[in-house]
């Protein structure tokens, strides 16, 4: 296994479980399951035990490995020099399980659906661009930016609304964007995170080829997960593009008052997506948009920025739901934390977070007190 | 055992009990060098009532129960030596009360050091507790259960001296309050003027009861905190230096470290002095008083204050000091263990020489670290060796070195701190027979079925 020479170096001191200021346990899997085995240190020791033949691949072992949300809280707070590799180590262990074919059925089904359909929803590619039907967004020809929407933004009912809001707002800002529609396929970020590196490379190469064929130079992504894949994992495979998350494009637009906004007396708390925040260190662009809205009060959750608590959707858990169930699910805990701020709106910048948190708001029975809105949806509601 | 697991599931819920191999593997071990021993199952309870039911079940079925905080003692104290049920306490982590004016907090038995620190900083910024340098996940209850030390130990003694009450689940499953809280809503004293019953639990490693709530004394948190380091290459002078420094009553905490790397540290003893104040004037006064207390050593050219670079200062002022954990990976091997006898400060030179001797004999990376307890009343001298977890030979050499430390510490008049099961036996063998007998009587009365963390403080085995 890759990184096999590192796994014995974990002291299991547990800093990886916390926020930087020790306010709370911040590993979503540990926070839900509460056995040490589900913490990053627990995984390290179990992986070592498994490699040494002291424990076997079991359903429990698979659940422990695949419940990791790859949120990188451990990477942020581990005190050792190998901290940068922690998530990669867990992914490497998943790769071994995938290679063995002994993985949770939800993971298997996800990977098969991507392999066969190019999306986890098993829906035809022809439907990928349907979300744009009632928007001014057009197919990509030679526009300045490719607006890459991704599987969730293309097919998920909640995320589609977000895609429409972002696409329309980018157009309104005068940006030259186009979409691939049926030519778009999965970015592969979750495929890689779930340990199917071969399929990831296949998807990446297919996307890179398409982007090159279409003459794409600059990409705006809806989803921080796609942003992460394009920015960090595609370049070694020959995919060098200028990649932006949509908040990074909108921030100067809104800050420069190129779009006029009216007074919006909202109290908003912002939930950092892990793949925009900890993985790519973009904490400010989404906040600067919110701060630029007249009358909007931005109130921070106790755990924010590099200490933000994951919604529990990362690392494929959005699709597999290993972390998503129950009162102690990360999304429900996060919604309670948002409620504590007194905000009426949880602002999100990720379609997966939007869906996870909106479902959690419903499960908590808080629909009349908390609304989950994407940043573009908030801006749209405040257009002058 | 299946019936037991089902019974436990009825108590804590299916999700919080496990007899699966993964949990058995992990909870069989701690980060130190003790051999693993698997539990039969692990539970993660949420309430005192659940713990009571678990203990009653264990008593009925004569199954061992082992309470566990973060499992960071390194000496195997929560390795279930006879199997049974490991009770992971960390779901019980609420801070129940902070009395600002009376300066104390009441917390649940699984509350971590880090969480209390963060909570106080946010809600009671003028208060602090004596945080140890164990990782932030270490629990307050487990730390006092082993008579841990912390940042305020030089001023106020062991962390277990800084408590003001306990709630304990006994081996019978009964719940019992110790201290003023036994008859008052106010937890201001752990004993006095009543008989101090905390001694029935503190230092017993869970062998007499499980702490479910703990009253912790809090102390003024000053606005400023700084550190100075006095260096000497003459170990024999260290006790005298410590005497002068403690005489000033200006120092928050005194740690002394000696390590071979970086090269400029080798053969030197770094007396690390922390001090605090509310104003620049107060800080300056304390700084000068501390400096002047060591004038004669400076004049005789036996030492001097070093300029502490900002990065080093930041590392030292960190609470807890994360750099302590980093010592585990010095050999890129993820392991360290230390034996930390509590011993007289005048034994510092002997300890410092012993660790050098053992590091050389066994070819090990080392760090010697002393923390002064009280006004030079004693010290904890940590003989710390780092090892590579993937190198069985190095692990064995480390074990042998630590065994030699144990023998040395006893001969030098020291007492093991958080001793391994073997060290506990060594201590009891050397102990006054009458004292040992008393411990035996207490253990028998407190735990008649021998279910409470068995293998620890078992007088009959001596």
PDB file of N, CA and C in Angstrom, chain B residues 365-431:
ATOM      1  N   UNK B 365      17.378   7.523  21.428  1.00  0.00           N
ATOM      2  CA  UNK B 365      17.142   8.955  21.491  1.00  0.00           C
ATOM      3  C   UNK B 365      16.445   9.282  22.803  1.00  0.00           C
ATOM      4  N   UNK B 366      16.802  10.396  23.419  1.00  0.00           N
ATOM      5  CA  UNK B 366      16.258  10.646  24.749  1.00  0.00           C
ATOM      6  C   UNK B 366      15.917  12.112  24.948  1.00  0.00           C
ATOM      7  N   UNK B 367      15.136  12.352  25.964  1.00  0.00           N
ATOM      8  CA  UNK B 367      14.937  13.706  26.477  1.00  0.00           C
ATOM      9  C   UNK B 367      14.698  13.579  27.975  1.00  0.00           C
ATOM     10  N   UNK B 368      15.487  14.295  28.737  1.00  0.00           N
ATOM     11  CA  UNK B 368      15.261  14.341  30.184  1.00  0.00           C
ATOM     12  C   UNK B 368      14.454  15.581  30.497  1.00  0.00           C
ATOM     13  N   UNK B 369      13.401  15.426  31.268  1.00  0.00           N
ATOM     14  CA  UNK B 369      12.550  16.586  31.554  1.00  0.00           C
ATOM     15  C   UNK B 369      12.077  16.525  32.996  1.00  0.00           C
ATOM     16  N   UNK B 370      12.347  17.591  33.722  1.00  0.00           N
ATOM     17  CA  UNK B 370      11.881  17.625  35.110  1.00  0.00           C
ATOM     18  C   UNK B 370      10.830  18.714  35.255  1.00  0.00           C
ATOM     19  N   UNK B 371       9.818  18.435  36.030  1.00  0.00           N
ATOM     20  CA  UNK B 371       8.845  19.483  36.380  1.00  0.00           C
ATOM     21  C   UNK B 371       8.853  19.620  37.902  1.00  0.00           C
ATOM     22  N   UNK B 372       9.065  20.842  38.362  1.00  0.00           N
ATOM     23  CA  UNK B 372       9.142  21.076  39.800  1.00  0.00           C
ATOM     24  C   UNK B 372       7.731  21.041  40.388  1.00  0.00           C
ATOM     25  N   UNK B 373       7.612  20.329  41.495  1.00  0.00           N
ATOM     26  CA  UNK B 373       6.325  20.190  42.177  1.00  0.00           C
ATOM     27  C   UNK B 373       6.408  20.971  43.492  1.00  0.00           C
ATOM     28  N   UNK B 374       5.523  21.961  43.619  1.00  0.00           N
ATOM     29  CA  UNK B 374       5.530  22.784  44.816  1.00  0.00           C
ATOM     30  C   UNK B 374       6.782  23.641  44.849  1.00  0.00           C
ATOM     31  N   UNK B 375       7.057  24.188  46.028  1.00  0.00           N
ATOM     32  CA  UNK B 375       8.219  25.064  46.161  1.00  0.00           C
ATOM     33  C   UNK B 375       9.471  24.219  46.364  1.00  0.00           C
ATOM     34  N   UNK B 376       9.783  23.430  45.332  1.00  0.00           N
ATOM     35  CA  UNK B 376      10.948  22.549  45.379  1.00  0.00           C
ATOM     36  C   UNK B 376      10.714  21.366  46.327  1.00  0.00           C
ATOM     37  N   UNK B 377       9.447  21.058  46.573  1.00  0.00           N
ATOM     38  CA  UNK B 377       9.158  19.941  47.469  1.00  0.00           C
ATOM     39  C   UNK B 377       9.524  18.604  46.833  1.00  0.00           C
ATOM     40  N   UNK B 378       9.390  18.543  45.513  1.00  0.00           N
ATOM     41  CA  UNK B 378       9.735  17.318  44.781  1.00  0.00           C
ATOM     42  C   UNK B 378       9.773  17.683  43.301  1.00  0.00           C
ATOM     43  N   UNK B 379      10.082  16.701  42.509  1.00  0.00           N
ATOM     44  CA  UNK B 379       9.979  16.922  41.053  1.00  0.00           C
ATOM     45  C   UNK B 379       9.544  15.618  40.401  1.00  0.00           C
ATOM     46  N   UNK B 380       8.971  15.764  39.222  1.00  0.00           N
ATOM     47  CA  UNK B 380       8.773  14.604  38.364  1.00  0.00           C
ATOM     48  C   UNK B 380       9.942  14.633  37.390  1.00  0.00           C
ATOM     49  N   UNK B 381      10.751  13.587  37.380  1.00  0.00           N
ATOM     50  CA  UNK B 381      11.829  13.539  36.394  1.00  0.00           C
ATOM     51  C   UNK B 381      11.443  12.533  35.321  1.00  0.00           C
ATOM     52  N   UNK B 382      11.229  13.021  34.119  1.00  0.00           N
ATOM     53  CA  UNK B 382      10.821  12.137  33.024  1.00  0.00           C
ATOM     54  C   UNK B 382      12.025  11.622  32.257  1.00  0.00           C
ATOM     55  N   UNK B 383      12.236  10.310  32.349  1.00  0.00           N
ATOM     56  CA  UNK B 383      13.268   9.659  31.532  1.00  0.00           C
ATOM     57  C   UNK B 383      12.557   9.237  30.245  1.00  0.00           C
ATOM     58  N   UNK B 384      12.648  10.059  29.218  1.00  0.00           N
ATOM     59  CA  UNK B 384      11.864   9.801  28.002  1.00  0.00           C
ATOM     60  C   UNK B 384      12.762   9.277  26.885  1.00  0.00           C
ATOM     61  N   UNK B 385      12.319   8.193  26.290  1.00  0.00           N
ATOM     62  CA  UNK B 385      13.043   7.614  25.156  1.00  0.00           C
ATOM     63  C   UNK B 385      12.101   7.521  23.969  1.00  0.00           C
ATOM     64  N   UNK B 386      12.599   7.918  22.824  1.00  0.00           N
ATOM     65  CA  UNK B 386      11.781   7.814  21.621  1.00  0.00           C
ATOM     66  C   UNK B 386      12.142   6.522  20.892  1.00  0.00           C
ATOM     67  N   UNK B 387      11.154   5.906  20.294  1.00  0.00           N
ATOM     68  CA  UNK B 387      11.428   4.639  19.597  1.00  0.00           C
ATOM     69  C   UNK B 387      10.620   4.551  18.311  1.00  0.00           C
ATOM     70  N   UNK B 388      11.079   3.663  17.475  1.00  0.00           N
ATOM     71  CA  UNK B 388      10.403   3.423  16.204  1.00  0.00           C
ATOM     72  C   UNK B 388       9.483   2.219  16.369  1.00  0.00           C
ATOM     73  N   UNK B 389       8.203   2.471  16.173  1.00  0.00           N
ATOM     74  CA  UNK B 389       7.199   1.421  16.363  1.00  0.00           C
ATOM     75  C   UNK B 389       7.378   0.253  15.382  1.00  0.00           C
ATOM     76  N   UNK B 390       8.088   0.517  14.310  1.00  0.00           N
ATOM     77  CA  UNK B 390       8.307  -0.538  13.317  1.00  0.00           C
ATOM     78  C   UNK B 390       9.642  -1.256  13.535  1.00  0.00           C
ATOM     79  N   UNK B 391      10.278  -0.969  14.654  1.00  0.00           N
ATOM     80  CA  UNK B 391      11.583  -1.560  14.923  1.00  0.00           C
ATOM     81  C   UNK B 391      11.517  -2.313  16.262  1.00  0.00           C
ATOM     82  N   UNK B 392      11.207  -3.622  16.223  1.00  0.00           N
ATOM     83  CA  UNK B 392      11.016  -4.377  17.462  1.00  0.00           C
ATOM     84  C   UNK B 392      12.254  -4.369  18.349  1.00  0.00           C
ATOM     85  N   UNK B 393      13.418  -4.350  17.720  1.00  0.00           N
ATOM     86  CA  UNK B 393      14.649  -4.348  18.513  1.00  0.00           C
ATOM     87  C   UNK B 393      14.776  -3.040  19.309  1.00  0.00           C
ATOM     88  N   UNK B 394      14.477  -1.946  18.654  1.00  0.00           N
ATOM     89  CA  UNK B 394      14.545  -0.660  19.362  1.00  0.00           C
ATOM     90  C   UNK B 394      13.493  -0.605  20.475  1.00  0.00           C
ATOM     91  N   UNK B 395      12.330  -1.174  20.216  1.00  0.00           N
ATOM     92  CA  UNK B 395      11.282  -1.184  21.246  1.00  0.00           C
ATOM     93  C   UNK B 395      11.742  -1.996  22.456  1.00  0.00           C
ATOM     94  N   UNK B 396      12.409  -3.110  22.198  1.00  0.00           N
ATOM     95  CA  UNK B 396      12.882  -3.950  23.301  1.00  0.00           C
ATOM     96  C   UNK B 396      13.986  -3.236  24.095  1.00  0.00           C
ATOM     97  N   UNK B 397      14.867  -2.542  23.368  1.00  0.00           N
ATOM     98  CA  UNK B 397      15.919  -1.793  24.064  1.00  0.00           C
ATOM     99  C   UNK B 397      15.301  -0.690  24.935  1.00  0.00           C
ATOM    100  N   UNK B 398      14.248  -0.085  24.420  1.00  0.00           N
ATOM    101  CA  UNK B 398      13.575   0.963  25.199  1.00  0.00           C
ATOM    102  C   UNK B 398      12.961   0.367  26.466  1.00  0.00           C
ATOM    103  N   UNK B 399      12.344  -0.803  26.315  1.00  0.00           N
ATOM    104  CA  UNK B 399      11.760  -1.482  27.498  1.00  0.00           C
ATOM    105  C   UNK B 399      12.833  -1.736  28.552  1.00  0.00           C
ATOM    106  N   UNK B 400      13.983  -2.223  28.075  1.00  0.00           N
ATOM    107  CA  UNK B 400      15.056  -2.547  29.029  1.00  0.00           C
ATOM    108  C   UNK B 400      15.562  -1.286  29.721  1.00  0.00           C
ATOM    109  N   UNK B 401      15.698  -0.213  28.941  1.00  0.00           N
ATOM    110  CA  UNK B 401      16.164   1.046  29.534  1.00  0.00           C
ATOM    111  C   UNK B 401      15.165   1.519  30.589  1.00  0.00           C
ATOM    112  N   UNK B 402      13.887   1.422  30.267  1.00  0.00           N
ATOM    113  CA  UNK B 402      12.871   1.885  31.217  1.00  0.00           C
ATOM    114  C   UNK B 402      12.845   1.014  32.469  1.00  0.00           C
ATOM    115  N   UNK B 403      13.113  -0.265  32.303  1.00  0.00           N
ATOM    116  CA  UNK B 403      13.175  -1.132  33.477  1.00  0.00           C
ATOM    117  C   UNK B 403      14.326  -0.700  34.388  1.00  0.00           C
ATOM    118  N   UNK B 404      15.457  -0.380  33.763  1.00  0.00           N
ATOM    119  CA  UNK B 404      16.589   0.099  34.577  1.00  0.00           C
ATOM    120  C   UNK B 404      16.246   1.399  35.296  1.00  0.00           C
ATOM    121  N   UNK B 405      15.467   2.241  34.622  1.00  0.00           N
ATOM    122  CA  UNK B 405      15.031   3.484  35.270  1.00  0.00           C
ATOM    123  C   UNK B 405      14.212   3.159  36.512  1.00  0.00           C
ATOM    124  N   UNK B 406      13.328   2.174  36.377  1.00  0.00           N
ATOM    125  CA  UNK B 406      12.467   1.810  37.512  1.00  0.00           C
ATOM    126  C   UNK B 406      13.309   1.385  38.710  1.00  0.00           C
ATOM    127  N   UNK B 407      14.288   0.537  38.452  1.00  0.00           N
ATOM    128  CA  UNK B 407      15.145   0.056  39.539  1.00  0.00           C
ATOM    129  C   UNK B 407      15.903   1.232  40.154  1.00  0.00           C
ATOM    130  N   UNK B 408      16.464   2.058  39.274  1.00  0.00           N
ATOM    131  CA  UNK B 408      17.218   3.231  39.731  1.00  0.00           C
ATOM    132  C   UNK B 408      16.333   4.149  40.581  1.00  0.00           C
ATOM    133  N   UNK B 409      15.132   4.418  40.087  1.00  0.00           N
ATOM    134  CA  UNK B 409      14.254   5.385  40.763  1.00  0.00           C
ATOM    135  C   UNK B 409      13.922   4.910  42.176  1.00  0.00           C
ATOM    136  N   UNK B 410      13.630   3.634  42.304  1.00  0.00           N
ATOM    137  CA  UNK B 410      13.309   3.109  43.645  1.00  0.00           C
ATOM    138  C   UNK B 410      14.517   3.219  44.563  1.00  0.00           C
ATOM    139  N   UNK B 411      15.676   2.855  44.035  1.00  0.00           N
ATOM    140  CA  UNK B 411      16.897   2.909  44.856  1.00  0.00           C
ATOM    141  C   UNK B 411      17.237   4.342  45.260  1.00  0.00           C
ATOM    142  N   UNK B 412      16.875   5.276  44.394  1.00  0.00           N
ATOM    143  CA  UNK B 412      17.182   6.686  44.685  1.00  0.00           C
ATOM    144  C   UNK B 412      16.142   7.326  45.593  1.00  0.00           C
ATOM    145  N   UNK B 413      15.206   6.537  46.055  1.00  0.00           N
ATOM    146  CA  UNK B 413      14.199   7.069  46.981  1.00  0.00           C
ATOM    147  C   UNK B 413      12.976   7.649  46.299  1.00  0.00           C
ATOM    148  N   UNK B 414      12.867   7.422  44.992  1.00  0.00           N
ATOM    149  CA  UNK B 414      11.715   7.950  44.268  1.00  0.00           C
ATOM    150  C   UNK B 414      10.496   7.036  44.351  1.00  0.00           C
ATOM    151  N   UNK B 415       9.405   7.554  43.874  1.00  0.00           N
ATOM    152  CA  UNK B 415       8.147   6.801  43.825  1.00  0.00           C
ATOM    153  C   UNK B 415       7.646   6.853  42.395  1.00  0.00           C
ATOM    154  N   UNK B 416       7.221   5.703  41.860  1.00  0.00           N
ATOM    155  CA  UNK B 416       6.764   5.680  40.466  1.00  0.00           C
ATOM    156  C   UNK B 416       5.541   6.552  40.304  1.00  0.00           C
ATOM    157  N   UNK B 417       5.543   7.272  39.180  1.00  0.00           N
ATOM    158  CA  UNK B 417       4.344   8.019  38.817  1.00  0.00           C
ATOM    159  C   UNK B 417       3.616   7.226  37.730  1.00  0.00           C
ATOM    160  N   UNK B 418       2.323   7.055  37.885  1.00  0.00           N
ATOM    161  CA  UNK B 418       1.490   6.265  36.960  1.00  0.00           C
ATOM    162  C   UNK B 418       2.214   4.974  36.557  1.00  0.00           C
ATOM    163  N   UNK B 419       2.681   4.256  37.542  1.00  0.00           N
ATOM    164  CA  UNK B 419       3.499   3.071  37.298  1.00  0.00           C
ATOM    165  C   UNK B 419       2.782   1.975  36.522  1.00  0.00           C
ATOM    166  N   UNK B 420       3.554   1.247  35.745  1.00  0.00           N
ATOM    167  CA  UNK B 420       3.006   0.078  35.058  1.00  0.00           C
ATOM    168  C   UNK B 420       2.593  -0.955  36.116  1.00  0.00           C
ATOM    169  N   UNK B 421       1.896  -1.980  35.667  1.00  0.00           N
ATOM    170  CA  UNK B 421       1.495  -3.033  36.614  1.00  0.00           C
ATOM    171  C   UNK B 421       2.726  -3.623  37.300  1.00  0.00           C
ATOM    172  N   UNK B 422       3.818  -3.766  36.563  1.00  0.00           N
ATOM    173  CA  UNK B 422       5.043  -4.305  37.166  1.00  0.00           C
ATOM    174  C   UNK B 422       5.636  -3.327  38.178  1.00  0.00           C
ATOM    175  N   UNK B 423       5.616  -2.042  37.823  1.00  0.00           N
ATOM    176  CA  UNK B 423       6.154  -1.046  38.758  1.00  0.00           C
ATOM    177  C   UNK B 423       5.300  -0.972  40.025  1.00  0.00           C
ATOM    178  N   UNK B 424       3.997  -1.147  39.853  1.00  0.00           N
ATOM    179  CA  UNK B 424       3.132  -1.156  41.044  1.00  0.00           C
ATOM    180  C   UNK B 424       3.550  -2.292  41.991  1.00  0.00           C
ATOM    181  N   UNK B 425       3.855  -3.438  41.399  1.00  0.00           N
ATOM    182  CA  UNK B 425       4.289  -4.578  42.232  1.00  0.00           C
ATOM    183  C   UNK B 425       5.627  -4.267  42.913  1.00  0.00           C
ATOM    184  N   UNK B 426       6.543  -3.670  42.126  1.00  0.00           N
ATOM    185  CA  UNK B 426       7.843  -3.308  42.708  1.00  0.00           C
ATOM    186  C   UNK B 426       7.645  -2.341  43.878  1.00  0.00           C
ATOM    187  N   UNK B 427       6.749  -1.377  43.685  1.00  0.00           N
ATOM    188  CA  UNK B 427       6.511  -0.388  44.745  1.00  0.00           C
ATOM    189  C   UNK B 427       5.929  -1.060  45.976  1.00  0.00           C
ATOM    190  N   UNK B 428       4.993  -1.974  45.748  1.00  0.00           N
ATOM    191  CA  UNK B 428       4.343  -2.611  46.902  1.00  0.00           C
ATOM    192  C   UNK B 428       5.313  -3.533  47.641  1.00  0.00           C
ATOM    193  N   UNK B 429       6.244  -4.116  46.885  1.00  0.00           N
ATOM    194  CA  UNK B 429       7.240  -4.961  47.543  1.00  0.00           C
ATOM    195  C   UNK B 429       8.132  -4.145  48.478  1.00  0.00           C
ATOM    196  N   UNK B 430       8.434  -2.938  48.073  1.00  0.00           N
ATOM    197  CA  UNK B 430       9.328  -2.100  48.872  1.00  0.00           C
ATOM    198  C   UNK B 430       8.584  -1.373  49.993  1.00  0.00           C
ATOM    199  N   UNK B 431       7.283  -1.293  49.835  1.00  0.00           N
ATOM    200  CA  UNK B 431       6.452  -0.484  50.731  1.00  0.00           C
ATOM    201  C   UNK B 431       6.442  -1.033  52.152  1.00  0.00           C
TER     202      UNK B 431
END
